[in-house]
Amino acid sequence: MSTSVPVSPPDTRPVTVPDVRAAKARGAKLAMVTAYDYTAARLLDDAGADLLLVGDSLGMVMQGHANPIPVTLGEMAYHTRCVARGARRALVVADLPFLSYQVSPRQAVRSAGRLLKAGAAAVKLEGGAKMAAAVAACTAAGIPVVGHVGLTPQSVHQLGGFRVQRDADRLLADAIAMEAAGAFALLVECVPAELGERITAAVGIPTIGIGAGPGCDGQVLVFHDLLGLNDEFRPKFVKRFAELGAAVRDAVGEYCREVRDGTFPGPEHSFK
Ligand code: KIV
């Protein structure tokens, strides 16, 4: 195990699917962050994120829904186009939204192809053994797939809420099924740390955890959570690396005051 091995050389060579796959054997931890727009993608790429996930969490943090279910394939394609324009080195992975792949493997290939045409290098889909045929069909069509097991937010109603998943036997079987179907990486969400470690040991592909403990081969956080932009949702697994929400409120408050008292715009911001 190594603490600071880069996934691709520290130059600007783009991260590839084989780089991600090989990261596990090299002991290189994968750093993934969600991104939904061009500016954020540029910033995250500059900061060294290995993978940008155009997550269907955009339904919550960008659109204000309670869960990702309302997000459409057209919306995912739009955000993927924006992010892909901003990514230089990071690998762009786009989420297949609810009901864009569950109907049949053929539907999965068509939907995934649309996200690749929008600029993603790979897609992510939720579900384990039950989605193996969809993963296999996409992989056979040349579309790299990241599997997603554990808490799968598109099944929030079936799961009874956003809660830690503890069914170890089923989750291990799901992870193994995703790898066998051709997934090149596996996102593991909200499982006890010990189970995150067991899943990571059970598969040959890298695991990327969110609320799955330090034993995973990489980590992912939602942009708004990582940067402290989201006060409504503060789960235990989120570490806020900045308090940008407070910074935005302070800066905009100052702008409003200056507009009202006439300080802004000053002569330096005005044309002669
Ligand atoms: O949609 C998303 O942002 C996700 C998270 C688990 C990272 O899948």
mmCIF file of C-alpha atoms and ligand atoms in Angstrom:
data_model
loop_
_atom_site.group_PDB
_atom_site.id
_atom_site.type_symbol
_atom_site.label_atom_id
_atom_site.label_comp_id
_atom_site.label_asym_id
_atom_site.label_seq_id
_atom_site.Cartn_x
_atom_site.Cartn_y
_atom_site.Cartn_z
ATOM 1 C CA MET A 1 0.000 0.000 0.000
ATOM 2 C CA SER A 2 1.262 3.453 -0.875
ATOM 3 C CA THR A 3 -0.039 6.780 0.268
ATOM 4 C CA SER A 4 0.848 9.002 -2.652
ATOM 5 C CA VAL A 5 1.251 7.171 -5.927
ATOM 6 C CA PRO A 6 -0.301 9.122 -8.822
ATOM 7 C CA VAL A 7 -2.709 7.271 -11.094
ATOM 8 C CA SER A 8 -1.057 8.629 -14.211
ATOM 9 C CA PRO A 9 2.325 10.369 -14.354
ATOM 10 C CA PRO A 10 2.189 13.817 -12.768
ATOM 11 C CA ASP A 11 2.231 15.418 -16.209
ATOM 12 C CA THR A 12 -0.943 16.307 -18.048
ATOM 13 C CA ARG A 13 -1.415 12.996 -19.842
ATOM 14 C CA PRO A 14 -5.109 12.175 -19.622
ATOM 15 C CA VAL A 15 -6.105 9.404 -17.224
ATOM 16 C CA THR A 16 -7.380 6.391 -19.155
ATOM 17 C CA VAL A 17 -9.597 3.443 -18.308
ATOM 18 C CA PRO A 18 -6.542 1.104 -18.268
ATOM 19 C CA ASP A 19 -4.812 3.556 -15.867
ATOM 20 C CA VAL A 20 -7.768 3.289 -13.499
ATOM 21 C CA ARG A 21 -7.880 -0.479 -13.779
ATOM 22 C CA ALA A 22 -4.110 -0.695 -13.122
ATOM 23 C CA ALA A 23 -4.248 1.676 -10.139
ATOM 24 C CA LYS A 24 -5.171 -1.102 -7.728
ATOM 25 C CA ALA A 25 -2.097 -3.211 -8.459
ATOM 26 C CA ARG A 26 0.104 -0.116 -8.251
ATOM 27 C CA GLY A 27 -1.339 0.907 -4.898
ATOM 28 C CA ALA A 28 -2.361 4.278 -6.357
ATOM 29 C CA LYS A 29 -5.433 5.668 -4.595
ATOM 30 C CA LEU A 30 -8.040 7.122 -6.926
ATOM 31 C CA ALA A 31 -9.437 10.587 -6.173
ATOM 32 C CA MET A 32 -12.857 11.138 -7.745
ATOM 33 C CA VAL A 33 -15.139 14.171 -7.346
ATOM 34 C CA THR A 34 -18.543 14.886 -8.853
ATOM 35 C CA ALA A 35 -18.772 17.694 -11.397
ATOM 36 C CA TYR A 36 -21.770 19.117 -13.180
ATOM 37 C CA ASP A 37 -20.461 22.128 -15.116
ATOM 38 C CA TYR A 38 -17.503 23.462 -17.104
ATOM 39 C CA THR A 39 -16.028 25.803 -14.482
ATOM 40 C CA ALA A 40 -16.078 23.211 -11.727
ATOM 41 C CA ALA A 41 -14.569 20.633 -14.089
ATOM 42 C CA ARG A 42 -11.677 23.012 -14.879
ATOM 43 C CA LEU A 43 -11.030 23.661 -11.191
ATOM 44 C CA LEU A 44 -11.218 20.005 -10.184
ATOM 45 C CA ASP A 45 -9.006 18.957 -13.076
ATOM 46 C CA ASP A 46 -6.425 21.633 -12.215
ATOM 47 C CA ALA A 47 -6.523 20.459 -8.596
ATOM 48 C CA GLY A 48 -5.568 16.924 -9.648
ATOM 49 C CA ALA A 49 -8.779 14.889 -9.437
ATOM 50 C CA ASP A 50 -8.256 11.621 -11.339
ATOM 51 C CA LEU A 51 -11.896 11.066 -12.222
ATOM 52 C CA LEU A 52 -14.829 13.453 -12.590
ATOM 53 C CA LEU A 53 -18.225 11.893 -12.009
ATOM 54 C CA VAL A 54 -21.176 13.572 -13.671
ATOM 55 C CA GLY A 55 -23.381 12.102 -10.972
ATOM 56 C CA ASP A 56 -27.138 11.934 -11.032
ATOM 57 C CA SER A 57 -26.762 13.525 -7.583
ATOM 58 C CA LEU A 58 -27.176 16.638 -9.728
ATOM 59 C CA GLY A 59 -30.883 15.991 -9.263
ATOM 60 C CA MET A 60 -30.394 16.964 -5.627
ATOM 61 C CA VAL A 61 -27.593 19.527 -5.576
ATOM 62 C CA MET A 62 -28.329 21.281 -8.881
ATOM 63 C CA GLN A 63 -32.079 20.767 -9.273
ATOM 64 C CA GLY A 64 -33.267 20.606 -5.656
ATOM 65 C CA HIS A 65 -35.033 17.237 -5.801
ATOM 66 C CA ALA A 66 -35.128 14.887 -2.808
ATOM 67 C CA ASN A 67 -33.479 12.046 -4.756
ATOM 68 C CA PRO A 68 -31.988 11.397 -8.232
ATOM 69 C CA ILE A 69 -35.071 9.665 -9.657
ATOM 70 C CA PRO A 70 -36.409 12.641 -11.685
ATOM 71 C CA VAL A 71 -33.117 13.155 -13.603
ATOM 72 C CA THR A 72 -33.417 12.426 -17.326
ATOM 73 C CA LEU A 73 -30.921 11.065 -19.825
ATOM 74 C CA GLY A 74 -31.118 14.357 -21.740
ATOM 75 C CA GLU A 75 -30.129 16.282 -18.590
ATOM 76 C CA MET A 76 -27.220 13.879 -17.964
ATOM 77 C CA ALA A 77 -26.042 14.354 -21.555
ATOM 78 C CA TYR A 78 -26.210 18.146 -21.175
ATOM 79 C CA HIS A 79 -24.131 18.176 -17.973
ATOM 80 C CA THR A 80 -21.711 15.624 -19.427
ATOM 81 C CA ARG A 81 -21.064 17.932 -22.408
ATOM 82 C CA CYS A 82 -20.331 20.832 -20.021
ATOM 83 C CA VAL A 83 -17.959 18.781 -17.839
ATOM 84 C CA ALA A 84 -16.177 17.147 -20.777
ATOM 85 C CA ARG A 85 -15.262 20.596 -22.130
ATOM 86 C CA GLY A 86 -13.553 21.422 -18.822
ATOM 87 C CA ALA A 87 -11.691 18.153 -18.231
ATOM 88 C CA ARG A 88 -8.103 18.032 -19.472
ATOM 89 C CA ARG A 89 -6.522 15.160 -17.530
ATOM 90 C CA ALA A 90 -9.325 13.635 -15.476
ATOM 91 C CA LEU A 91 -11.384 10.739 -16.812
ATOM 92 C CA VAL A 92 -15.043 11.733 -17.173
ATOM 93 C CA VAL A 93 -17.580 9.152 -15.975
ATOM 94 C CA ALA A 94 -21.296 9.867 -16.443
ATOM 95 C CA ASP A 95 -24.162 8.312 -14.491
ATOM 96 C CA LEU A 96 -26.897 6.466 -16.319
ATOM 97 C CA PRO A 97 -30.036 7.916 -14.706
ATOM 98 C CA PHE A 98 -33.040 6.016 -13.391
ATOM 99 C CA LEU A 99 -34.895 3.981 -16.026
ATOM 100 C CA SER A 100 -32.341 4.615 -18.766
ATOM 101 C CA TYR A 101 -30.814 1.109 -18.421
ATOM 102 C CA GLN A 102 -33.003 -1.075 -16.207
ATOM 103 C CA VAL A 103 -35.479 -2.013 -18.950
ATOM 104 C CA SER A 104 -33.077 -4.105 -21.061
ATOM 105 C CA PRO A 105 -29.390 -4.479 -21.952
ATOM 106 C CA ARG A 106 -30.228 -2.979 -25.353
ATOM 107 C CA GLN A 107 -31.637 0.126 -23.638
ATOM 108 C CA ALA A 108 -28.477 0.308 -21.491
ATOM 109 C CA VAL A 109 -26.210 0.306 -24.561
ATOM 110 C CA ARG A 110 -28.263 2.999 -26.306
ATOM 111 C CA SER A 111 -28.320 5.253 -23.231
ATOM 112 C CA ALA A 112 -24.649 4.696 -22.433
ATOM 113 C CA GLY A 113 -23.739 5.441 -26.053
ATOM 114 C CA ARG A 114 -25.534 8.754 -25.800
ATOM 115 C CA LEU A 115 -23.420 9.741 -22.777
ATOM 116 C CA LEU A 116 -20.227 8.704 -24.554
ATOM 117 C CA LYS A 117 -21.223 10.822 -27.558
ATOM 118 C CA ALA A 118 -21.708 13.704 -25.083
ATOM 119 C CA GLY A 119 -18.053 13.364 -24.024
ATOM 120 C CA ALA A 120 -17.913 10.798 -21.206
ATOM 121 C CA ALA A 121 -15.190 8.158 -21.349
ATOM 122 C CA ALA A 122 -17.231 5.726 -19.254
ATOM 123 C CA VAL A 123 -20.635 5.337 -17.638
ATOM 124 C CA LYS A 124 -21.706 4.283 -14.161
ATOM 125 C CA LEU A 125 -24.790 2.273 -13.371
ATOM 126 C CA GLU A 126 -26.349 1.137 -10.113
ATOM 127 C CA GLY A 127 -27.056 -2.442 -9.148
ATOM 128 C CA GLY A 128 -25.208 -5.688 -8.719
ATOM 129 C CA ALA A 129 -25.976 -9.143 -10.059
ATOM 130 C CA LYS A 130 -29.335 -8.013 -11.488
ATOM 131 C CA MET A 131 -27.593 -5.482 -13.724
ATOM 132 C CA ALA A 132 -24.816 -7.830 -14.877
ATOM 133 C CA ALA A 133 -26.380 -8.291 -18.323
ATOM 134 C CA ALA A 134 -26.525 -4.515 -18.833
ATOM 135 C CA VAL A 135 -22.856 -4.169 -17.853
ATOM 136 C CA ALA A 136 -21.865 -7.036 -20.157
ATOM 137 C CA ALA A 137 -23.801 -5.545 -23.084
ATOM 138 C CA CYS A 138 -22.194 -2.109 -22.660
ATOM 139 C CA THR A 139 -18.730 -3.636 -22.267
ATOM 140 C CA ALA A 140 -19.255 -5.735 -25.406
ATOM 141 C CA ALA A 141 -20.197 -2.534 -27.236
ATOM 142 C CA GLY A 142 -16.892 -0.940 -26.207
ATOM 143 C CA ILE A 143 -18.385 1.216 -23.461
ATOM 144 C CA PRO A 144 -16.416 1.132 -20.186
ATOM 145 C CA VAL A 145 -18.638 0.722 -17.122
ATOM 146 C CA VAL A 146 -18.220 1.549 -13.445
ATOM 147 C CA GLY A 147 -20.560 -0.542 -11.273
ATOM 148 C CA HIS A 148 -22.243 0.915 -8.175
ATOM 149 C CA VAL A 149 -23.191 -1.246 -5.189
ATOM 150 C CA GLY A 150 -24.191 -0.691 -1.566
ATOM 151 C CA LEU A 151 -26.577 2.213 -1.128
ATOM 152 C CA THR A 152 -27.981 2.772 -4.603
ATOM 153 C CA PRO A 153 -29.891 6.083 -4.474
ATOM 154 C CA GLN A 154 -32.081 5.288 -7.496
ATOM 155 C CA SER A 155 -33.607 2.489 -5.350
ATOM 156 C CA VAL A 156 -34.177 4.790 -2.383
ATOM 157 C CA HIS A 157 -37.847 3.838 -2.062
ATOM 158 C CA GLN A 158 -37.145 0.121 -2.178
ATOM 159 C CA LEU A 159 -34.342 0.537 0.403
ATOM 160 C CA GLY A 160 -36.576 2.595 2.692
ATOM 161 C CA GLY A 161 -34.322 5.670 2.673
ATOM 162 C CA PHE A 162 -30.681 6.651 2.428
ATOM 163 C CA ARG A 163 -29.216 4.253 4.945
ATOM 164 C CA VAL A 164 -26.099 2.170 5.557
ATOM 165 C CA GLN A 165 -26.271 -1.184 3.737
ATOM 166 C CA ARG A 166 -25.162 -4.190 5.790
ATOM 167 C CA ASP A 167 -26.156 -7.310 3.842
ATOM 168 C CA ALA A 168 -22.577 -8.518 3.412
ATOM 169 C CA ASP A 169 -23.288 -11.726 1.469
ATOM 170 C CA ARG A 170 -25.479 -9.994 -1.108
ATOM 171 C CA LEU A 171 -23.139 -7.027 -1.498
ATOM 172 C CA LEU A 172 -20.089 -9.245 -1.967
ATOM 173 C CA ALA A 173 -21.979 -11.279 -4.582
ATOM 174 C CA ASP A 174 -23.061 -8.045 -6.311
ATOM 175 C CA ALA A 175 -19.500 -6.737 -6.426
ATOM 176 C CA ILE A 176 -18.161 -9.998 -7.843
ATOM 177 C CA ALA A 177 -20.971 -10.080 -10.439
ATOM 178 C CA MET A 178 -20.110 -6.544 -11.576
ATOM 179 C CA GLU A 179 -16.472 -7.487 -12.090
ATOM 180 C CA ALA A 180 -17.374 -10.719 -13.888
ATOM 181 C CA ALA A 181 -19.687 -8.761 -16.225
ATOM 182 C CA GLY A 182 -16.813 -6.478 -17.249
ATOM 183 C CA ALA A 183 -16.970 -3.413 -14.985
ATOM 184 C CA PHE A 184 -13.515 -1.777 -14.777
ATOM 185 C CA ALA A 185 -14.140 -0.135 -11.381
ATOM 186 C CA LEU A 186 -16.731 -0.302 -8.646
ATOM 187 C CA LEU A 187 -18.282 2.484 -6.615
ATOM 188 C CA VAL A 188 -19.221 1.291 -3.116
ATOM 189 C CA GLU A 189 -21.610 3.533 -1.220
ATOM 190 C CA CYS A 190 -22.510 3.599 2.468
ATOM 191 C CA VAL A 191 -21.408 0.266 3.852
ATOM 192 C CA PRO A 192 -19.552 -0.426 7.119
ATOM 193 C CA ALA A 193 -15.797 0.149 6.739
ATOM 194 C CA GLU A 194 -15.076 -3.514 7.401
ATOM 195 C CA LEU A 195 -17.370 -4.539 4.533
ATOM 196 C CA GLY A 196 -15.797 -1.927 2.238
ATOM 197 C CA GLU A 197 -12.471 -3.617 2.946
ATOM 198 C CA ARG A 198 -13.891 -7.108 2.292
ATOM 199 C CA ILE A 199 -15.408 -6.026 -1.035
ATOM 200 C CA THR A 200 -12.103 -4.401 -2.018
ATOM 201 C CA ALA A 201 -10.230 -7.626 -1.244
ATOM 202 C CA ALA A 202 -12.802 -9.747 -3.098
ATOM 203 C CA VAL A 203 -12.493 -8.006 -6.479
ATOM 204 C CA GLY A 204 -9.580 -7.370 -8.809
ATOM 205 C CA ILE A 205 -10.950 -4.029 -10.002
ATOM 206 C CA PRO A 206 -10.504 -0.839 -7.979
ATOM 207 C CA THR A 207 -13.226 0.122 -5.530
ATOM 208 C CA ILE A 208 -14.085 3.783 -5.073
ATOM 209 C CA GLY A 209 -15.806 4.373 -1.767
ATOM 210 C CA ILE A 210 -18.223 6.959 -0.441
ATOM 211 C CA GLY A 211 -19.060 6.227 3.162
ATOM 212 C CA ALA A 212 -17.347 2.848 2.722
ATOM 213 C CA GLY A 213 -14.258 3.432 4.861
ATOM 214 C CA PRO A 214 -10.550 3.867 4.176
ATOM 215 C CA GLY A 215 -10.014 0.321 2.859
ATOM 216 C CA CYS A 216 -11.306 1.157 -0.626
ATOM 217 C CA ASP A 217 -8.928 1.764 -3.535
ATOM 218 C CA GLY A 218 -10.165 5.319 -3.944
ATOM 219 C CA GLN A 219 -12.720 7.801 -2.651
ATOM 220 C CA VAL A 220 -15.426 9.977 -4.174
ATOM 221 C CA LEU A 221 -17.261 12.951 -2.701
ATOM 222 C CA VAL A 222 -19.988 15.179 -4.052
ATOM 223 C CA PHE A 223 -18.541 18.594 -5.047
ATOM 224 C CA HIS A 224 -20.994 20.553 -2.889
ATOM 225 C CA ASP A 225 -20.343 18.382 0.182
ATOM 226 C CA LEU A 226 -16.551 18.460 -0.141
ATOM 227 C CA LEU A 227 -16.555 22.262 -0.413
ATOM 228 C CA GLY A 228 -19.116 23.020 2.284
ATOM 229 C CA LEU A 229 -21.729 24.350 -0.133
ATOM 230 C CA ASN A 230 -24.480 22.118 1.150
ATOM 231 C CA ASP A 231 -25.976 22.808 4.576
ATOM 232 C CA GLU A 232 -29.037 20.596 4.131
ATOM 233 C CA PHE A 233 -27.158 17.313 3.854
ATOM 234 C CA ARG A 234 -24.340 16.561 6.311
ATOM 235 C CA PRO A 235 -23.865 12.793 6.552
ATOM 236 C CA LYS A 236 -21.138 11.315 8.756
ATOM 237 C CA PHE A 237 -18.994 10.264 5.793
ATOM 238 C CA VAL A 238 -18.599 13.786 4.419
ATOM 239 C CA LYS A 239 -15.507 15.768 5.287
ATOM 240 C CA ARG A 240 -15.890 19.440 4.386
ATOM 241 C CA PHE A 241 -12.491 20.513 3.034
ATOM 242 C CA ALA A 242 -13.634 24.152 2.780
ATOM 243 C CA GLU A 243 -16.569 26.322 3.860
ATOM 244 C CA LEU A 244 -17.413 27.884 0.521
ATOM 245 C CA GLY A 245 -21.082 28.303 1.424
ATOM 246 C CA ALA A 246 -20.116 30.750 4.169
ATOM 247 C CA ALA A 247 -17.572 32.420 1.851
ATOM 248 C CA VAL A 248 -20.263 32.924 -0.828
ATOM 249 C CA ARG A 249 -22.724 34.399 1.680
ATOM 250 C CA ASP A 250 -20.064 36.805 3.023
ATOM 251 C CA ALA A 251 -18.904 37.888 -0.449
ATOM 252 C CA VAL A 252 -22.402 38.408 -1.846
ATOM 253 C CA GLY A 253 -23.496 40.163 1.334
ATOM 254 C CA GLU A 254 -20.582 42.575 0.902
ATOM 255 C CA TYR A 255 -21.488 43.124 -2.775
ATOM 256 C CA CYS A 256 -25.110 43.920 -1.833
ATOM 257 C CA ARG A 257 -23.944 46.417 0.814
ATOM 258 C CA GLU A 258 -21.581 48.128 -1.647
ATOM 259 C CA VAL A 259 -24.268 48.369 -4.333
ATOM 260 C CA ARG A 260 -26.701 49.887 -1.842
ATOM 261 C CA ASP A 261 -24.262 52.401 -0.361
ATOM 262 C CA GLY A 262 -22.820 53.317 -3.782
ATOM 263 C CA THR A 263 -19.264 52.063 -3.083
ATOM 264 C CA PHE A 264 -19.480 49.677 -6.029
ATOM 265 C CA PRO A 265 -18.790 50.299 -8.853
ATOM 266 C CA GLY A 266 -15.848 52.626 -8.106
ATOM 267 C CA PRO A 267 -13.882 54.633 -10.673
ATOM 268 C CA GLU A 268 -11.582 51.629 -11.256
ATOM 269 C CA HIS A 269 -14.574 49.597 -12.462
ATOM 270 C CA SER A 270 -16.010 52.364 -14.665
ATOM 271 C CA PHE A 271 -15.194 53.394 -18.245
ATOM 272 C CA LYS A 272 -14.148 56.969 -18.947
HETATM 273 O O1 KIV B 1 -24.512 10.533 -8.306
HETATM 274 C C1 KIV B 1 -23.530 10.605 -7.553
HETATM 275 O O2 KIV B 1 -23.005 11.685 -7.283
HETATM 276 C C2 KIV B 1 -23.020 9.381 -6.970
HETATM 277 C C3 KIV B 1 -22.328 9.497 -5.640
HETATM 278 C C4 KIV B 1 -22.406 8.252 -4.898
HETATM 279 C C5 KIV B 1 -20.922 9.942 -5.750
HETATM 280 O O3 KIV B 1 -23.184 8.348 -7.512
#
